[in-house]
Amino acid sequence: MVDGSFASFGIVPAAGCSRRMGRPKLLMRWRDGTVIDAVLNAWRASRVDQVVVVVRPEDQALAAHCQRPGVHVLVPSESPAEMKISVQLAIAHLQERCQPSDTDAWLLAPADLPELSARLIDHVLAGYQPSAPRIVVPRVRDRRGHPVLFPWLLANELDQLGSDEGVSVLVKRHAPAEVDWQDDRMFADIDTPEDYRRLSGS
């Protein structure tokens, strides 16, 4: 637990198909490992208590690669059609396994952010006050990024979202607390070969 006051859980949706990349982007080389290595290393080095990665059942190579201490790999029987479903599956898994309290927190960030850092994750955690639980969002100048922290009490609202509503609707409904951050590398997601070449220097 962070300072013994609340438990925190990192959720990493990794069930995308990398259509724009044209090949599995999370297993592409990144520095001395892969993209997903960089992401999971950041989560594991942070102060979150547990990390859940959601992987498509047909993506056995990624599921095997994600296996490591401190990370639970969740492989549903059917591929999640969208990120919201991956998050719902992770929340249900944590609810059953850990029985979090309403003042605990779950943090969400896409799996294709190789510049995600443990320092940023911990900075977001430090901005959370369990006595007055609010969503916490990091901000660089006037732009918001990830990870986004949600009080556990908002987990039930996920199942109430409409079919055309994503997790971001929760941020719109509930005025978040913003924590300033200076490094805009948190926006460096990898969607296309051009993104990869630009960010990796390849």
Coordinates of C-alpha atoms in Angstrom, one line a residue:
M1 CA 0.0 0.0 0.0
V2 CA 1.1 3.6 -0.6
D3 CA 2.0 5.0 2.8
G4 CA -0.2 2.2 4.3
S5 CA -3.4 4.3 3.5
F6 CA -4.8 2.7 0.4
A7 CA -4.1 -0.1 -2.0
S8 CA -3.4 0.7 -5.7
F9 CA -3.7 -1.4 -8.8
G10 CA -2.3 -0.8 -12.3
I11 CA -4.4 -1.9 -15.2
V12 CA -2.6 -2.4 -18.6
P13 CA -5.0 -3.1 -21.5
A14 CA -2.8 -5.0 -24.0
A15 CA -5.5 -6.7 -26.1
G16 CA -5.3 -4.5 -29.2
C17 CA -4.5 -5.9 -32.7
S18 CA -1.9 -3.4 -33.8
R19 CA -3.7 -2.9 -37.1
R20 CA -2.1 0.5 -37.8
M21 CA 1.4 -0.9 -37.0
G22 CA 1.0 -3.9 -39.2
R23 CA 2.6 -6.3 -36.7
P24 CA 2.5 -6.9 -32.9
K25 CA 3.8 -3.6 -31.6
L26 CA 4.2 -4.5 -27.9
L27 CA 6.9 -7.1 -28.7
M28 CA 8.9 -4.7 -31.0
R29 CA 12.4 -3.9 -29.8
W30 CA 12.7 -0.9 -27.5
R31 CA 16.1 0.0 -26.1
D32 CA 17.4 -3.2 -24.3
G33 CA 14.0 -5.0 -24.4
T34 CA 10.6 -4.6 -25.9
V35 CA 7.8 -2.0 -25.8
I36 CA 5.9 -4.0 -23.2
D37 CA 9.1 -4.6 -21.2
A38 CA 9.5 -0.9 -20.8
V39 CA 5.9 -0.4 -19.8
L40 CA 5.8 -3.2 -17.2
N41 CA 9.2 -2.3 -15.8
A42 CA 7.8 1.2 -15.1
W43 CA 4.8 -0.2 -13.3
R44 CA 6.8 -2.7 -11.3
A45 CA 9.3 -0.1 -10.2
S46 CA 6.4 2.2 -9.0
R47 CA 4.6 2.0 -5.7
V48 CA 1.4 0.3 -7.0
D49 CA 0.6 -2.9 -5.2
Q50 CA -0.4 -5.1 -8.2
V51 CA -0.5 -4.9 -12.0
V52 CA -2.9 -6.6 -14.2
V53 CA -2.3 -7.0 -18.0
V54 CA -5.2 -8.0 -20.2
V55 CA -4.1 -10.0 -23.3
R56 CA -6.1 -11.6 -26.2
P57 CA -6.4 -15.4 -26.0
E58 CA -4.8 -15.8 -29.4
D59 CA -1.8 -13.7 -28.4
Q60 CA 0.1 -16.4 -26.6
A61 CA 3.5 -14.9 -27.3
L62 CA 2.6 -11.7 -25.6
A63 CA 1.0 -13.4 -22.7
A64 CA 4.1 -15.5 -22.1
H65 CA 6.3 -12.5 -22.4
C66 CA 4.4 -10.6 -19.8
Q67 CA 4.8 -13.3 -17.2
R68 CA 7.0 -11.9 -14.4
P69 CA 6.8 -11.3 -10.6
G70 CA 4.3 -8.6 -9.6
V71 CA 2.3 -8.9 -12.8
H72 CA -0.8 -10.9 -13.3
V73 CA -1.6 -11.8 -16.9
L74 CA -5.4 -12.0 -17.5
V75 CA -6.3 -13.9 -20.7
P76 CA -10.1 -13.9 -21.2
S77 CA -11.9 -16.6 -23.2
E78 CA -12.8 -14.1 -25.9
S79 CA -10.9 -11.2 -27.2
P80 CA -12.1 -7.9 -25.7
A81 CA -13.7 -5.8 -28.5
E82 CA -12.5 -2.5 -26.9
M83 CA -10.4 -1.1 -24.2
K84 CA -13.4 -0.6 -21.9
I85 CA -14.1 -4.3 -21.8
S86 CA -10.4 -5.1 -20.9
V87 CA -10.7 -2.6 -18.0
Q88 CA -14.0 -4.2 -16.9
L89 CA -12.4 -7.7 -16.9
A90 CA -9.4 -6.4 -14.9
I91 CA -11.6 -4.7 -12.4
A92 CA -13.8 -7.8 -12.0
H93 CA -10.6 -9.9 -11.5
L94 CA -9.2 -7.5 -8.9
Q95 CA -12.6 -7.3 -7.1
E96 CA -12.7 -11.0 -6.7
R97 CA -9.1 -11.5 -5.8
C98 CA -8.3 -8.5 -3.7
Q99 CA -11.7 -7.1 -2.5
P100 CA -10.6 -3.5 -2.6
S101 CA -12.3 -0.8 -0.5
D102 CA -14.0 2.2 -2.0
T103 CA -11.0 4.4 -1.1
D104 CA -8.5 2.2 -2.9
A105 CA -7.4 3.2 -6.4
W106 CA -7.0 1.7 -9.9
L107 CA -4.7 3.4 -12.4
L108 CA -5.1 3.1 -16.1
A109 CA -2.6 3.6 -19.0
P110 CA -2.4 2.2 -22.5
A111 CA 0.2 -0.6 -23.1
D112 CA 1.9 1.3 -25.9
L113 CA 3.5 4.1 -23.8
P114 CA 7.2 3.0 -23.6
E115 CA 8.2 6.3 -22.0
L116 CA 5.9 5.7 -19.0
S117 CA 8.0 6.1 -15.9
A118 CA 7.7 4.9 -12.3
R119 CA 8.3 8.5 -11.2
L120 CA 5.2 9.7 -13.1
I121 CA 3.1 6.8 -11.7
D122 CA 4.2 7.6 -8.2
H123 CA 3.6 11.3 -8.8
V124 CA 0.0 10.5 -9.7
L125 CA -0.4 8.3 -6.6
A126 CA 0.9 11.1 -4.4
G127 CA -1.9 13.3 -5.7
Y128 CA -4.6 11.0 -4.5
Q129 CA -6.3 11.7 -1.2
P130 CA -8.3 8.7 0.0
S131 CA -10.1 10.8 2.6
A132 CA -11.6 12.8 -0.3
P133 CA -11.4 10.4 -3.3
R134 CA -11.2 12.0 -6.7
I135 CA -9.9 11.0 -10.1
V136 CA -6.3 12.2 -10.6
V137 CA -4.9 13.1 -14.0
P138 CA -1.3 14.2 -14.9
R139 CA -1.0 17.4 -16.9
V140 CA 1.7 18.9 -19.0
R141 CA 0.9 22.5 -19.6
D142 CA -2.8 22.4 -20.9
R143 CA -2.7 18.7 -22.0
R144 CA -3.8 15.7 -19.9
G145 CA -2.1 12.3 -20.1
H146 CA -1.7 8.9 -18.4
P147 CA -1.8 7.2 -16.1
V148 CA -5.2 8.2 -14.9
L149 CA -6.1 7.3 -11.3
F150 CA -9.6 6.3 -10.4
P151 CA -11.0 5.8 -6.9
W152 CA -12.3 2.3 -6.6
L153 CA -15.8 3.5 -5.8
L154 CA -16.1 4.5 -9.5
A155 CA -15.5 0.9 -10.7
N156 CA -19.2 0.2 -10.5
E157 CA -19.9 3.0 -13.0
L158 CA -18.0 1.1 -15.7
D159 CA -20.8 -1.3 -16.1
Q160 CA -23.3 1.5 -16.4
L161 CA -21.6 3.2 -19.4
G162 CA -23.4 3.1 -22.7
S163 CA -22.2 0.9 -25.6
D164 CA -20.7 4.0 -27.2
E165 CA -19.1 5.4 -24.1
G166 CA -15.5 4.7 -23.1
V167 CA -13.7 5.0 -19.8
S168 CA -12.9 8.6 -20.5
V169 CA -16.5 9.4 -19.8
L170 CA -15.8 8.9 -16.1
V171 CA -13.3 11.7 -16.3
K172 CA -15.8 14.0 -17.9
R173 CA -18.5 13.2 -15.4
H174 CA -16.3 13.7 -12.3
A175 CA -14.1 16.7 -12.1
P176 CA -10.6 15.3 -11.7
A177 CA -7.7 16.7 -9.7
E178 CA -4.8 17.6 -11.9
V179 CA -1.1 17.1 -11.0
D180 CA 1.4 19.0 -13.0
W181 CA 4.2 17.2 -14.8
Q182 CA 7.1 18.6 -16.8
D183 CA 8.0 15.8 -19.2
D184 CA 5.8 15.5 -22.3
R185 CA 7.2 12.1 -23.1
M186 CA 4.2 10.6 -21.4
F187 CA 2.2 11.4 -24.6
A188 CA 4.6 9.2 -26.7
D189 CA 2.3 6.4 -27.8
I190 CA 3.2 4.0 -30.6
D191 CA 0.5 3.4 -33.2
T192 CA 2.2 3.5 -36.6
P193 CA 5.6 2.5 -38.1
E194 CA 6.3 6.2 -38.3
D195 CA 5.7 6.7 -34.6
Y196 CA 8.0 3.8 -33.9
R197 CA 10.8 5.1 -36.0
R198 CA 10.5 8.6 -34.6
L199 CA 10.4 7.6 -31.0
S200 CA 12.9 4.7 -31.0
G201 CA 15.4 6.4 -33.4
S202 CA 15.3 3.3 -35.6

